Amino acid sequence: MMIGMNTETCDPAELATLRGIFAPRPEAAPPADWEAVRSFEAEHGIVLPEPYRTFVAEVCDGLRAGPPYYGLLPFAQTPSDWGSDRPERLLAEPFPLTATWMWENDEKDEEALSEQELEARMDAAFDHGSLLLGTDGCGMYWHLVVTGPQRGHVWLIDEYGAMPFGTSPMPGTPGFTGWVTHWAQGRSWFAGAPEETA
């Protein structure tokens, strides 16, 4: 079960944790500043969830070393392998999922939904209500949910399905700070996988 989190105010302890992880890294991109964050929010009709909002405005707006494997993206960018023919990302539309959905093996949905309905639902998982944090390659994208019931949670979405970080098989503390801390500690995203070096 996913736990709720405070996404409206920035917890000073979480911000201190994030500063501690990113400040010693000389390759960390400078913060975007509050004007850029507010302009992005106004353009997309959203308010970024805390502590990510304060993090990109005051601490760091991207890190090539990660997380994830190919780096933490600046908040307004998509990965280079995202594809130019994809539909427009609609950040103000609520993220449609509340629990893991592995569409690759979901016979129930395949029988109940037409191929068009299934594709529309999958597209919404990729493009509605989330900001792209980066990629681990091979079509594995990390998303920070910015609208809907999962606001503030980090999800891994790929060609096989979508699952939230902080639940089995990706145990850890849900949310952006938990996700970053998990990476900084060199822990594998998946339970039972070998530990990594951050």
PDB file of C-alpha atoms in Angstrom:
ATOM      1  CA  MET A   1       0.000   0.000   0.000  1.00  0.00           C
ATOM      2  CA  MET A   2       1.280   3.455  -0.911  1.00  0.00           C
ATOM      3  CA  ILE A   3       1.659   5.914   1.932  1.00  0.00           C
ATOM      4  CA  GLY A   4       0.591   9.520   1.758  1.00  0.00           C
ATOM      5  CA  MET A   5       3.217  12.232   1.896  1.00  0.00           C
ATOM      6  CA  ASN A   6       3.385  15.952   2.417  1.00  0.00           C
ATOM      7  CA  THR A   7       3.897  17.411  -1.039  1.00  0.00           C
ATOM      8  CA  GLU A   8       2.766  20.944  -0.181  1.00  0.00           C
ATOM      9  CA  THR A   9       5.552  22.139   2.143  1.00  0.00           C
ATOM     10  CA  CYS A  10       9.240  21.342   1.999  1.00  0.00           C
ATOM     11  CA  ASP A  11      10.470  19.403   5.017  1.00  0.00           C
ATOM     12  CA  PRO A  12      13.795  21.004   6.084  1.00  0.00           C
ATOM     13  CA  ALA A  13      15.206  17.568   6.982  1.00  0.00           C
ATOM     14  CA  GLU A  14      14.449  16.222   3.488  1.00  0.00           C
ATOM     15  CA  LEU A  15      15.996  19.291   1.869  1.00  0.00           C
ATOM     16  CA  ALA A  16      19.092  18.893   4.089  1.00  0.00           C
ATOM     17  CA  THR A  17      19.361  15.245   2.992  1.00  0.00           C
ATOM     18  CA  LEU A  18      19.183  16.266  -0.666  1.00  0.00           C
ATOM     19  CA  ARG A  19      21.756  19.048  -0.174  1.00  0.00           C
ATOM     20  CA  GLY A  20      24.068  16.563   1.537  1.00  0.00           C
ATOM     21  CA  ILE A  21      23.857  14.188  -1.433  1.00  0.00           C
ATOM     22  CA  PHE A  22      24.243  16.755  -4.232  1.00  0.00           C
ATOM     23  CA  ALA A  23      26.420  19.553  -2.742  1.00  0.00           C
ATOM     24  CA  PRO A  24      29.667  17.524  -2.737  1.00  0.00           C
ATOM     25  CA  ARG A  25      29.265  16.689  -6.437  1.00  0.00           C
ATOM     26  CA  PRO A  26      31.040  19.304  -8.592  1.00  0.00           C
ATOM     27  CA  GLU A  27      29.229  18.056 -11.725  1.00  0.00           C
ATOM     28  CA  ALA A  28      25.800  18.875 -10.239  1.00  0.00           C
ATOM     29  CA  ALA A  29      23.982  21.473 -12.335  1.00  0.00           C
ATOM     30  CA  PRO A  30      23.198  24.750 -10.595  1.00  0.00           C
ATOM     31  CA  PRO A  31      19.647  25.235  -9.335  1.00  0.00           C
ATOM     32  CA  ALA A  32      17.062  26.492 -11.824  1.00  0.00           C
ATOM     33  CA  ASP A  33      15.897  29.352  -9.516  1.00  0.00           C
ATOM     34  CA  TRP A  34      12.380  30.163  -8.367  1.00  0.00           C
ATOM     35  CA  GLU A  35      11.490  32.296 -11.385  1.00  0.00           C
ATOM     36  CA  ALA A  36      12.141  29.381 -13.774  1.00  0.00           C
ATOM     37  CA  VAL A  37      10.181  26.965 -11.564  1.00  0.00           C
ATOM     38  CA  ARG A  38       7.163  29.283 -11.270  1.00  0.00           C
ATOM     39  CA  SER A  39       7.219  30.008 -15.014  1.00  0.00           C
ATOM     40  CA  PHE A  40       7.248  26.258 -15.812  1.00  0.00           C
ATOM     41  CA  GLU A  41       4.395  25.662 -13.363  1.00  0.00           C
ATOM     42  CA  ALA A  42       2.299  28.467 -14.865  1.00  0.00           C
ATOM     43  CA  GLU A  43       2.933  27.190 -18.402  1.00  0.00           C
ATOM     44  CA  HIS A  44       1.777  23.657 -17.485  1.00  0.00           C
ATOM     45  CA  GLY A  45      -0.974  24.511 -14.964  1.00  0.00           C
ATOM     46  CA  ILE A  46       0.658  22.606 -12.094  1.00  0.00           C
ATOM     47  CA  VAL A  47       2.598  23.098  -8.876  1.00  0.00           C
ATOM     48  CA  LEU A  48       5.554  20.747  -8.519  1.00  0.00           C
ATOM     49  CA  PRO A  49       5.447  18.530  -5.428  1.00  0.00           C
ATOM     50  CA  GLU A  50       7.769  19.202  -2.517  1.00  0.00           C
ATOM     51  CA  PRO A  51      10.604  18.624  -1.791  1.00  0.00           C
ATOM     52  CA  TYR A  52      11.406  18.316  -5.515  1.00  0.00           C
ATOM     53  CA  ARG A  53      10.105  21.853  -6.135  1.00  0.00           C
ATOM     54  CA  THR A  54      12.493  23.487  -3.665  1.00  0.00           C
ATOM     55  CA  PHE A  55      15.291  21.110  -4.666  1.00  0.00           C
ATOM     56  CA  VAL A  56      15.321  22.237  -8.328  1.00  0.00           C
ATOM     57  CA  ALA A  57      14.872  25.906  -7.365  1.00  0.00           C
ATOM     58  CA  GLU A  58      17.549  26.046  -4.650  1.00  0.00           C
ATOM     59  CA  VAL A  59      19.852  22.985  -4.735  1.00  0.00           C
ATOM     60  CA  CYS A  60      20.371  21.317  -8.126  1.00  0.00           C
ATOM     61  CA  ASP A  61      18.723  21.032 -11.535  1.00  0.00           C
ATOM     62  CA  GLY A  62      20.297  17.883 -12.913  1.00  0.00           C
ATOM     63  CA  LEU A  63      23.222  15.547 -12.363  1.00  0.00           C
ATOM     64  CA  ARG A  64      24.857  13.540 -15.131  1.00  0.00           C
ATOM     65  CA  ALA A  65      26.013  10.870 -12.619  1.00  0.00           C
ATOM     66  CA  GLY A  66      22.429  10.005 -11.651  1.00  0.00           C
ATOM     67  CA  PRO A  67      20.018   8.990 -10.436  1.00  0.00           C
ATOM     68  CA  PRO A  68      19.073   7.152 -12.648  1.00  0.00           C
ATOM     69  CA  TYR A  69      21.835   5.539 -14.737  1.00  0.00           C
ATOM     70  CA  TYR A  70      21.841   8.174 -17.498  1.00  0.00           C
ATOM     71  CA  GLY A  71      21.534  11.068 -15.083  1.00  0.00           C
ATOM     72  CA  LEU A  72      18.963  13.193 -13.327  1.00  0.00           C
ATOM     73  CA  LEU A  73      17.402  15.428 -15.969  1.00  0.00           C
ATOM     74  CA  PRO A  74      16.861  19.163 -15.582  1.00  0.00           C
ATOM     75  CA  PHE A  75      13.210  19.595 -14.594  1.00  0.00           C
ATOM     76  CA  ALA A  76      11.922  20.795 -17.966  1.00  0.00           C
ATOM     77  CA  GLN A  77      13.659  18.219 -20.193  1.00  0.00           C
ATOM     78  CA  THR A  78      12.952  14.776 -21.581  1.00  0.00           C
ATOM     79  CA  PRO A  79      15.611  12.100 -22.198  1.00  0.00           C
ATOM     80  CA  SER A  80      17.271  12.096 -25.625  1.00  0.00           C
ATOM     81  CA  ASP A  81      15.742   8.682 -26.374  1.00  0.00           C
ATOM     82  CA  TRP A  82      12.175   9.774 -25.532  1.00  0.00           C
ATOM     83  CA  GLY A  83      11.266  10.163 -29.220  1.00  0.00           C
ATOM     84  CA  SER A  84      10.085  13.199 -31.168  1.00  0.00           C
ATOM     85  CA  ASP A  85       6.907  11.491 -32.430  1.00  0.00           C
ATOM     86  CA  ARG A  86       5.421  10.953 -28.957  1.00  0.00           C
ATOM     87  CA  PRO A  87       2.189  12.718 -27.959  1.00  0.00           C
ATOM     88  CA  GLU A  88       2.311  15.990 -26.056  1.00  0.00           C
ATOM     89  CA  ARG A  89       2.974  15.522 -22.334  1.00  0.00           C
ATOM     90  CA  LEU A  90      -0.011  16.757 -20.325  1.00  0.00           C
ATOM     91  CA  LEU A  91       1.309  17.431 -16.829  1.00  0.00           C
ATOM     92  CA  ALA A  92      -1.981  18.921 -15.565  1.00  0.00           C
ATOM     93  CA  GLU A  93      -3.908  15.723 -16.440  1.00  0.00           C
ATOM     94  CA  PRO A  94      -3.970  13.407 -13.390  1.00  0.00           C
ATOM     95  CA  PHE A  95      -1.546  10.497 -13.448  1.00  0.00           C
ATOM     96  CA  PRO A  96      -3.909   7.558 -14.122  1.00  0.00           C
ATOM     97  CA  LEU A  97      -2.431   4.798 -11.944  1.00  0.00           C
ATOM     98  CA  THR A  98      -2.552   4.083  -8.214  1.00  0.00           C
ATOM     99  CA  ALA A  99      -0.990   0.605  -8.201  1.00  0.00           C
ATOM    100  CA  THR A 100       1.468  -1.423 -10.268  1.00  0.00           C
ATOM    101  CA  TRP A 101       0.141  -2.308 -13.734  1.00  0.00           C
ATOM    102  CA  MET A 102       2.139  -4.784 -15.806  1.00  0.00           C
ATOM    103  CA  TRP A 103       0.324  -4.456 -19.129  1.00  0.00           C
ATOM    104  CA  GLU A 104       2.644  -6.889 -20.889  1.00  0.00           C
ATOM    105  CA  ASN A 105       1.051  -9.837 -19.031  1.00  0.00           C
ATOM    106  CA  ASP A 106      -2.365  -8.433 -18.145  1.00  0.00           C
ATOM    107  CA  GLU A 107      -4.756 -10.860 -19.843  1.00  0.00           C
ATOM    108  CA  LYS A 108      -7.746  -9.393 -17.970  1.00  0.00           C
ATOM    109  CA  ASP A 109      -7.190  -5.947 -19.532  1.00  0.00           C
ATOM    110  CA  GLU A 110      -6.405  -7.457 -22.928  1.00  0.00           C
ATOM    111  CA  GLU A 111      -9.789  -9.197 -22.915  1.00  0.00           C
ATOM    112  CA  ALA A 112     -11.781  -6.276 -21.454  1.00  0.00           C
ATOM    113  CA  LEU A 113     -10.286  -3.432 -23.501  1.00  0.00           C
ATOM    114  CA  SER A 114      -9.899  -2.943 -27.218  1.00  0.00           C
ATOM    115  CA  GLU A 115      -6.349  -2.484 -28.501  1.00  0.00           C
ATOM    116  CA  GLN A 116      -7.080   1.242 -28.927  1.00  0.00           C
ATOM    117  CA  GLU A 117      -8.365   1.576 -25.339  1.00  0.00           C
ATOM    118  CA  LEU A 118      -5.372  -0.327 -23.988  1.00  0.00           C
ATOM    119  CA  GLU A 119      -2.945   1.888 -25.942  1.00  0.00           C
ATOM    120  CA  ALA A 120      -4.710   5.054 -24.758  1.00  0.00           C
ATOM    121  CA  ARG A 121      -4.427   3.882 -21.147  1.00  0.00           C
ATOM    122  CA  MET A 122      -0.731   3.059 -21.580  1.00  0.00           C
ATOM    123  CA  ASP A 123      -0.071   6.427 -23.268  1.00  0.00           C
ATOM    124  CA  ALA A 124      -1.741   8.187 -20.339  1.00  0.00           C
ATOM    125  CA  ALA A 125       0.595   6.377 -17.918  1.00  0.00           C
ATOM    126  CA  PHE A 126       3.590   7.655 -19.893  1.00  0.00           C
ATOM    127  CA  ASP A 127       2.350  11.175 -20.644  1.00  0.00           C
ATOM    128  CA  HIS A 128      -0.207  12.376 -18.076  1.00  0.00           C
ATOM    129  CA  GLY A 129       0.565  13.953 -14.723  1.00  0.00           C
ATOM    130  CA  SER A 130       4.244  13.154 -14.397  1.00  0.00           C
ATOM    131  CA  LEU A 131       7.590  14.810 -14.923  1.00  0.00           C
ATOM    132  CA  LEU A 132      10.443  12.761 -16.377  1.00  0.00           C
ATOM    133  CA  LEU A 133      13.370  12.384 -13.980  1.00  0.00           C
ATOM    134  CA  GLY A 134      15.562  10.332 -16.333  1.00  0.00           C
ATOM    135  CA  THR A 135      16.196   6.933 -17.843  1.00  0.00           C
ATOM    136  CA  ASP A 136      18.036   3.733 -17.031  1.00  0.00           C
ATOM    137  CA  GLY A 137      18.162   2.992 -20.780  1.00  0.00           C
ATOM    138  CA  CYS A 138      16.275   0.310 -22.722  1.00  0.00           C
ATOM    139  CA  GLY A 139      13.057   2.336 -22.499  1.00  0.00           C
ATOM    140  CA  MET A 140      13.023   2.400 -18.664  1.00  0.00           C
ATOM    141  CA  TYR A 141      11.896   5.883 -17.579  1.00  0.00           C
ATOM    142  CA  TRP A 142      11.606   7.295 -14.064  1.00  0.00           C
ATOM    143  CA  HIS A 143       8.676   9.664 -13.514  1.00  0.00           C
ATOM    144  CA  LEU A 144       7.822  12.001 -10.641  1.00  0.00           C
ATOM    145  CA  VAL A 145       4.039  12.220 -10.369  1.00  0.00           C
ATOM    146  CA  VAL A 146       2.918  15.865 -10.222  1.00  0.00           C
ATOM    147  CA  THR A 147      -0.896  15.529 -10.335  1.00  0.00           C
ATOM    148  CA  GLY A 148      -3.423  13.007  -9.076  1.00  0.00           C
ATOM    149  CA  PRO A 149      -3.532  10.701  -6.020  1.00  0.00           C
ATOM    150  CA  GLN A 150       0.079   9.551  -6.529  1.00  0.00           C
ATOM    151  CA  ARG A 151       1.459  13.122  -6.444  1.00  0.00           C
ATOM    152  CA  GLY A 152       5.017  13.099  -5.079  1.00  0.00           C
ATOM    153  CA  HIS A 153       5.650   9.405  -5.769  1.00  0.00           C
ATOM    154  CA  VAL A 154       8.342   8.188  -8.187  1.00  0.00           C
ATOM    155  CA  TRP A 155       7.340   5.530 -10.758  1.00  0.00           C
ATOM    156  CA  LEU A 156       9.336   3.367 -13.157  1.00  0.00           C
ATOM    157  CA  ILE A 157       7.525   3.002 -16.484  1.00  0.00           C
ATOM    158  CA  ASP A 158       8.763   0.888 -19.386  1.00  0.00           C
ATOM    159  CA  GLU A 159       7.416  -1.227 -22.251  1.00  0.00           C
ATOM    160  CA  TYR A 160       6.241  -3.936 -19.821  1.00  0.00           C
ATOM    161  CA  GLY A 161       4.374  -1.841 -17.287  1.00  0.00           C
ATOM    162  CA  ALA A 162       4.488   0.742 -14.519  1.00  0.00           C
ATOM    163  CA  MET A 163       5.387   0.368 -10.855  1.00  0.00           C
ATOM    164  CA  PRO A 164       5.909   2.783  -7.981  1.00  0.00           C
ATOM    165  CA  PHE A 165       9.222   3.012  -6.150  1.00  0.00           C
ATOM    166  CA  GLY A 166       8.786   2.104  -2.484  1.00  0.00           C
ATOM    167  CA  THR A 167       6.663  -1.006  -2.985  1.00  0.00           C
ATOM    168  CA  SER A 168       7.553  -4.594  -3.845  1.00  0.00           C
ATOM    169  CA  PRO A 169       9.589  -5.428  -5.885  1.00  0.00           C
ATOM    170  CA  MET A 170      11.225  -1.973  -5.449  1.00  0.00           C
ATOM    171  CA  PRO A 171      11.398  -1.539  -1.693  1.00  0.00           C
ATOM    172  CA  GLY A 172      12.479   1.784  -0.247  1.00  0.00           C
ATOM    173  CA  THR A 173      11.075   4.995   1.140  1.00  0.00           C
ATOM    174  CA  PRO A 174       8.534   6.417  -1.335  1.00  0.00           C
ATOM    175  CA  GLY A 175       8.994   9.904  -2.743  1.00  0.00           C
ATOM    176  CA  PHE A 176      11.770  11.875  -4.379  1.00  0.00           C
ATOM    177  CA  THR A 177      14.046  12.061  -1.316  1.00  0.00           C
ATOM    178  CA  GLY A 178      13.676   8.330  -0.649  1.00  0.00           C
ATOM    179  CA  TRP A 179      14.430   7.536  -4.295  1.00  0.00           C
ATOM    180  CA  VAL A 180      17.542   9.755  -4.355  1.00  0.00           C
ATOM    181  CA  THR A 181      18.767   8.415  -0.997  1.00  0.00           C
ATOM    182  CA  HIS A 182      18.318   4.822  -2.212  1.00  0.00           C
ATOM    183  CA  TRP A 183      20.506   5.627  -5.239  1.00  0.00           C
ATOM    184  CA  ALA A 184      23.120   7.521  -3.179  1.00  0.00           C
ATOM    185  CA  GLN A 185      23.511   4.502  -0.904  1.00  0.00           C
ATOM    186  CA  GLY A 186      24.366   2.365  -3.957  1.00  0.00           C
ATOM    187  CA  ARG A 187      21.344   0.132  -3.481  1.00  0.00           C
ATOM    188  CA  SER A 188      19.745  -1.765  -6.363  1.00  0.00           C
ATOM    189  CA  TRP A 189      16.275  -0.604  -7.425  1.00  0.00           C
ATOM    190  CA  PHE A 190      14.941  -4.158  -7.192  1.00  0.00           C
ATOM    191  CA  ALA A 191      14.886  -6.445  -4.158  1.00  0.00           C
ATOM    192  CA  GLY A 192      17.368  -9.295  -4.426  1.00  0.00           C
ATOM    193  CA  ALA A 193      19.474  -7.656  -7.163  1.00  0.00           C
ATOM    194  CA  PRO A 194      23.172  -6.956  -6.499  1.00  0.00           C
ATOM    195  CA  GLU A 195      24.028  -3.568  -4.986  1.00  0.00           C
ATOM    196  CA  GLU A 196      25.356  -0.866  -7.313  1.00  0.00           C
ATOM    197  CA  THR A 197      28.036   1.795  -6.969  1.00  0.00           C
ATOM    198  CA  ALA A 198      26.636   5.332  -7.167  1.00  0.00           C
TER     199      ALA A 198
END
